[in-house]
Coordinates of C-alpha atoms in Angstrom, one line a residue:
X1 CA 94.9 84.0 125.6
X2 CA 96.8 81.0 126.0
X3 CA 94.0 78.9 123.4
X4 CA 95.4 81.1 120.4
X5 CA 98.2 79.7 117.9
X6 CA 100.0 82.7 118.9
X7 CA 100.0 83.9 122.4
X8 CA 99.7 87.6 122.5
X9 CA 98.9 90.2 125.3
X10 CA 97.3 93.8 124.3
X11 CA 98.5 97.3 124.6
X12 CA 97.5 100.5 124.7
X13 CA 101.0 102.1 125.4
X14 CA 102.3 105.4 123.5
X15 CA 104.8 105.0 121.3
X16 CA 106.9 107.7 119.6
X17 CA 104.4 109.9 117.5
X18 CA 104.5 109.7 114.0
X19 CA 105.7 112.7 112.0
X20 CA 102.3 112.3 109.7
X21 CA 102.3 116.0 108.0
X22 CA 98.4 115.6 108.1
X23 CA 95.7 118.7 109.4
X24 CA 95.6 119.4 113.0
X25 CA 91.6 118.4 112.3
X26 CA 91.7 115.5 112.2
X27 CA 91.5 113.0 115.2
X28 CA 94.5 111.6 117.0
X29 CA 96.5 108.8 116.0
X30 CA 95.9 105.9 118.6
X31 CA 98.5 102.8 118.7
X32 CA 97.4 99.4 119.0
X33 CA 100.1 97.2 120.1
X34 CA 100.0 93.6 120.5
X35 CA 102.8 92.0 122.2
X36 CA 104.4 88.5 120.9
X37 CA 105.0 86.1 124.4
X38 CA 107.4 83.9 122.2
X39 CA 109.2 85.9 119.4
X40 CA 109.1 84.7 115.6
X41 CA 109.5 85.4 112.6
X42 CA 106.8 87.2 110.3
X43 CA 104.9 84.9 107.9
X44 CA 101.4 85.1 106.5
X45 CA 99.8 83.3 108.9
X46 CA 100.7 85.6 111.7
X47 CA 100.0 88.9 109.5
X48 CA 96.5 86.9 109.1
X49 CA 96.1 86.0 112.6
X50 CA 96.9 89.9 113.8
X51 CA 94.8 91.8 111.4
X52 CA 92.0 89.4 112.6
X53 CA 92.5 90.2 116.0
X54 CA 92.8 94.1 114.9
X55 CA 89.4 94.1 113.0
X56 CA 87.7 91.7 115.5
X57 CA 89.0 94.6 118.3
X58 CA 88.9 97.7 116.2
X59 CA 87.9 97.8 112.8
X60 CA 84.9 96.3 112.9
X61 CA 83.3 98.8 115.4
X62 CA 83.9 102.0 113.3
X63 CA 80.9 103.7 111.7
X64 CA 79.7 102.7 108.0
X65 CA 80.4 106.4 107.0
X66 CA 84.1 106.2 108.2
X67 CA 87.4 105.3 106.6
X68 CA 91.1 105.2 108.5
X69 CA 94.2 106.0 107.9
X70 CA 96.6 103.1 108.8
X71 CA 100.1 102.2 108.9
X72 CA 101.8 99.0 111.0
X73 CA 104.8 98.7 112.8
X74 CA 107.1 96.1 114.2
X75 CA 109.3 96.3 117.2
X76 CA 112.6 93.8 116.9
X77 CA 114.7 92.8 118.8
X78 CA 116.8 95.8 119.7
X79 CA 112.7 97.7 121.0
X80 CA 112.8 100.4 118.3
X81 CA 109.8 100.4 116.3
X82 CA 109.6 99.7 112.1
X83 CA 107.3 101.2 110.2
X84 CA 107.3 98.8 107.2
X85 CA 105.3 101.2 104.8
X86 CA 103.6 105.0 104.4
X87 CA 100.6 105.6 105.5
X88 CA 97.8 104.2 104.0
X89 CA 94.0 105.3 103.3
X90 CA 91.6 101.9 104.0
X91 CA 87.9 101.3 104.3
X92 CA 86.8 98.9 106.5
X93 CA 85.8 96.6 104.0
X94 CA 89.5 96.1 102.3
X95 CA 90.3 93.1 105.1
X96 CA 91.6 91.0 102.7
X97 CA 92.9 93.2 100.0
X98 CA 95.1 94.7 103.2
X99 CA 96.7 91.2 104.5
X100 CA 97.8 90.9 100.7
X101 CA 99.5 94.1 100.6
X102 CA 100.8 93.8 104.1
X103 CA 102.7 90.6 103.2
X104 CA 103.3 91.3 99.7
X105 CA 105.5 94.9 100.8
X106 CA 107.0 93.2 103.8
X107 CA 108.5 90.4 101.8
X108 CA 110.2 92.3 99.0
X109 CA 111.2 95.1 101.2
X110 CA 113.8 94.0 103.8
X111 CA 115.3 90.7 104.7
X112 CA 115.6 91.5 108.3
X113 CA 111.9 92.0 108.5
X114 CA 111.4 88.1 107.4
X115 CA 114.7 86.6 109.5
X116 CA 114.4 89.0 112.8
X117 CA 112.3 87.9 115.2
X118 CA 109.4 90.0 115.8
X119 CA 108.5 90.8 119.6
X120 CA 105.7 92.9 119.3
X121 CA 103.2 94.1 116.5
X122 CA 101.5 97.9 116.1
X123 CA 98.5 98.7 114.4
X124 CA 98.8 102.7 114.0
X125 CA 95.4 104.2 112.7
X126 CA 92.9 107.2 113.1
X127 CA 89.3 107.8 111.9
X128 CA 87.9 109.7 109.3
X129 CA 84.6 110.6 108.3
X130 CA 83.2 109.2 104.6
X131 CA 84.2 106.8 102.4
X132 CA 86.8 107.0 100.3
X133 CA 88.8 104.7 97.0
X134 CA 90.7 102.4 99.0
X135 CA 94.8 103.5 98.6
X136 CA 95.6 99.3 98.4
X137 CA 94.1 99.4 94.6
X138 CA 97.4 100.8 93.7
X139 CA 97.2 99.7 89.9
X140 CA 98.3 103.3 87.9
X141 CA 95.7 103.8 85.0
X142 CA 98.1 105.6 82.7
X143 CA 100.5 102.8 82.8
X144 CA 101.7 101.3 79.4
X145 CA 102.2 97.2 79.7
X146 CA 105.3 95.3 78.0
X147 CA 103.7 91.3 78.0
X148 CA 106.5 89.8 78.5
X149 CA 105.4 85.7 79.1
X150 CA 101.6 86.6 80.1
X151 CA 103.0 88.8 82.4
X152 CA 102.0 92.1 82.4
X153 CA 105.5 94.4 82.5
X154 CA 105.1 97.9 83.6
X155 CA 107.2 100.5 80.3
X156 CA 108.2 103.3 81.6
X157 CA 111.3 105.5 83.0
X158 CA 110.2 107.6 85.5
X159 CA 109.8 105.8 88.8
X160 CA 106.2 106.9 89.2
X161 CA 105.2 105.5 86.0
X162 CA 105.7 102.0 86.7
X163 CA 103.1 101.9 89.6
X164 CA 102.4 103.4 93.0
X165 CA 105.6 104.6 94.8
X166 CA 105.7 103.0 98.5
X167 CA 109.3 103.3 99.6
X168 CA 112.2 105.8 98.1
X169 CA 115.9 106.1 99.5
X170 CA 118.1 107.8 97.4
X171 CA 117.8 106.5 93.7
X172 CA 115.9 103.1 94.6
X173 CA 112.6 102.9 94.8
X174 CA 110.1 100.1 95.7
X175 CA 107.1 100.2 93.4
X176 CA 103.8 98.7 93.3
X177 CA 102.2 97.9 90.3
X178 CA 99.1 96.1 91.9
X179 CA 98.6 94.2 95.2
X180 CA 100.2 91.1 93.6
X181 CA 103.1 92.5 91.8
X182 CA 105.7 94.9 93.3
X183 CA 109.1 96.0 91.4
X184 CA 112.1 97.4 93.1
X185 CA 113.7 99.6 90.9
X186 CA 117.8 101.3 91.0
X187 CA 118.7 104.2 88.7
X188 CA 122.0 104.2 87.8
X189 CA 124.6 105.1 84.9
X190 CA 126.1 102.5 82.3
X191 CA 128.5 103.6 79.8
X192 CA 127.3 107.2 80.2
X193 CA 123.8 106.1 79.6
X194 CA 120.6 106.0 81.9
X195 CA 119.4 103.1 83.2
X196 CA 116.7 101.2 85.7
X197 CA 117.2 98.3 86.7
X198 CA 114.5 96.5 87.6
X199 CA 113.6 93.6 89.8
X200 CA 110.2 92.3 89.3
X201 CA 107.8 90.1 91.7
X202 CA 105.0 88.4 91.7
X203 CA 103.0 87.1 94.7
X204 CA 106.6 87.5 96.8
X205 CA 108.9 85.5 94.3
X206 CA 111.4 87.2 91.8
X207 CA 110.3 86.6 88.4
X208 CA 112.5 89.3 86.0
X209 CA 115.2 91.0 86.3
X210 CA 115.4 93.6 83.0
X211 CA 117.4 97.0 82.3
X212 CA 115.6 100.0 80.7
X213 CA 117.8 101.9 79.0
X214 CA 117.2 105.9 78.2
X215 CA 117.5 107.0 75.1
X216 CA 115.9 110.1 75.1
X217 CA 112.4 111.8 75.7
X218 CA 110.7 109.0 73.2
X219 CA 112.7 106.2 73.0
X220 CA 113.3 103.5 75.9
X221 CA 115.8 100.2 74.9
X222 CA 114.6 97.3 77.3
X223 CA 117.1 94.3 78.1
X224 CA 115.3 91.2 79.7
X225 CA 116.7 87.8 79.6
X226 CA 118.0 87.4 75.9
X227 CA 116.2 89.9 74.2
X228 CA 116.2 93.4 73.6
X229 CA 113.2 95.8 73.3
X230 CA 112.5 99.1 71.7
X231 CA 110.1 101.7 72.9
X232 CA 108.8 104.6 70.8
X233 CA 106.8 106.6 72.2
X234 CA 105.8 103.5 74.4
X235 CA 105.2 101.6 71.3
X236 CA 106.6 98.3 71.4
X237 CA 109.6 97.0 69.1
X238 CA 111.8 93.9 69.3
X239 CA 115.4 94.0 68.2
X240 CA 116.5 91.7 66.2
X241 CA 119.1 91.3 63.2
X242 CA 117.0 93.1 60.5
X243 CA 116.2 96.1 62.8
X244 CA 112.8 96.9 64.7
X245 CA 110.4 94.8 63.7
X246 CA 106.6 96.2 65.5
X247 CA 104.8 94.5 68.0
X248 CA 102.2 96.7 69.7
X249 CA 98.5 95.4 69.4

């Protein structure tokens, strides 16, 4: 369609199956592939533009009573397709919710995906029946918060207690905490100790960078900018020259 901002042609071709682990009941996976005439590079607006086009073709023509499971994949520039994220439960309704997600873990995850031109986009989904919670409302309940200037800082040492666990290779992990705010987290050892250390974004941009520190199966020491926090028991502590001095609520 030569009218559209971004000129695009449709496919329908098979692509390598995914290995999804999921019940042989269930229906088959169908790819959705729409090809980029030009290649560019991913922004917003194109994530926007595409998941309009998938809705407007797919989406919106699946029963009430139905959910989908979803993931999306790139091809680059050497043809091998990216997926850029596990798979995902969605309802239909979650349009919005899912271009913020989409963008927020493609930003923080890879720096090719955002300086690589992209020749072709794939929607991979494949109905269910009900309705289900939405896996995009990725906010863990039995999180503790560290508010650390108005923002909300996930305490915690185990990777899966700081939020929602998208991506793990080896000891780093990419984390989100909500569909705004996404950590990428490295486990490491300092002077015999420990230690995460943390890289924290909101809304794409890198606001903290902090170390948690291990001290044993109660106690957490936090390093972020020029101070240093104490955890008990997830109770917060500031350091400071006359010892621990409480500030939980």
């Amino acid at each position: 369609m030569k009218n559209t901002k971004y000129l695009l042609m449709t496919s329908y071709k098979a692509l390598p199956v995914l290995n999804t682990n999921i019940s042989s009941h269930l229906n088959k996976w169908i790819n959705q592939e729409y090809k980029i005439e030009t290649p560019t590079l991913i922004t917003k607006a194109l994530l926007s533009f595409y998941i309009d086009k998938f809705y407007k073709d797919v989406i919106n023509n699946i029963d009430e009573n139905q959910h989908f499971l979803f993931i999306l994949r790139g091809i680059f520039e050497d043809n091998q397709p990216v997926s850029f994220f596990t798979i995902q439960k969605i309802n239909k309704e979650c349009k919005k919710e899912l271009l913020n997600y989409l963008f927020n873990r493609i930003s923080i995850s890879n720096d090719f995906y955002l300086s690589t031109p992209l020749k072709s986009i794939v929607f991979s989904y494949r109905k269910m029946y009900g309705k289900i919670k939405s896996d995009l409302i990725v906010e863990n309940r039995e999180t503790v918060y560290h508010t650390y200037y108005r923002n909300k800082l996930p305490v915690a040492f185990n990777p899966s207690e700081y939020g929602k666990i998208l991506i793990q290779n080896g000891k780093s992990y990419t984390i989100a905490i909500d569909n705004k705010n996404m950590i990428n987290l490295e486990q490491t050892t300092i002077d015999n100790k420990k230690v995460n250390i943390v890289h924290y974004f909101k809304n794409n941009q890198l606001l903290f960078v902090w170390k948690d520190i291990y001290i044993d199966e109660e106690n957490i020491n936090r390093e972020i900018g020029k101070s240093i926090y104490h955890f008990r028991d997830k109770s917060q502590f500031k350091n400071n020259n006359y010892g621990f001095r409480n500030y939980s609520n």
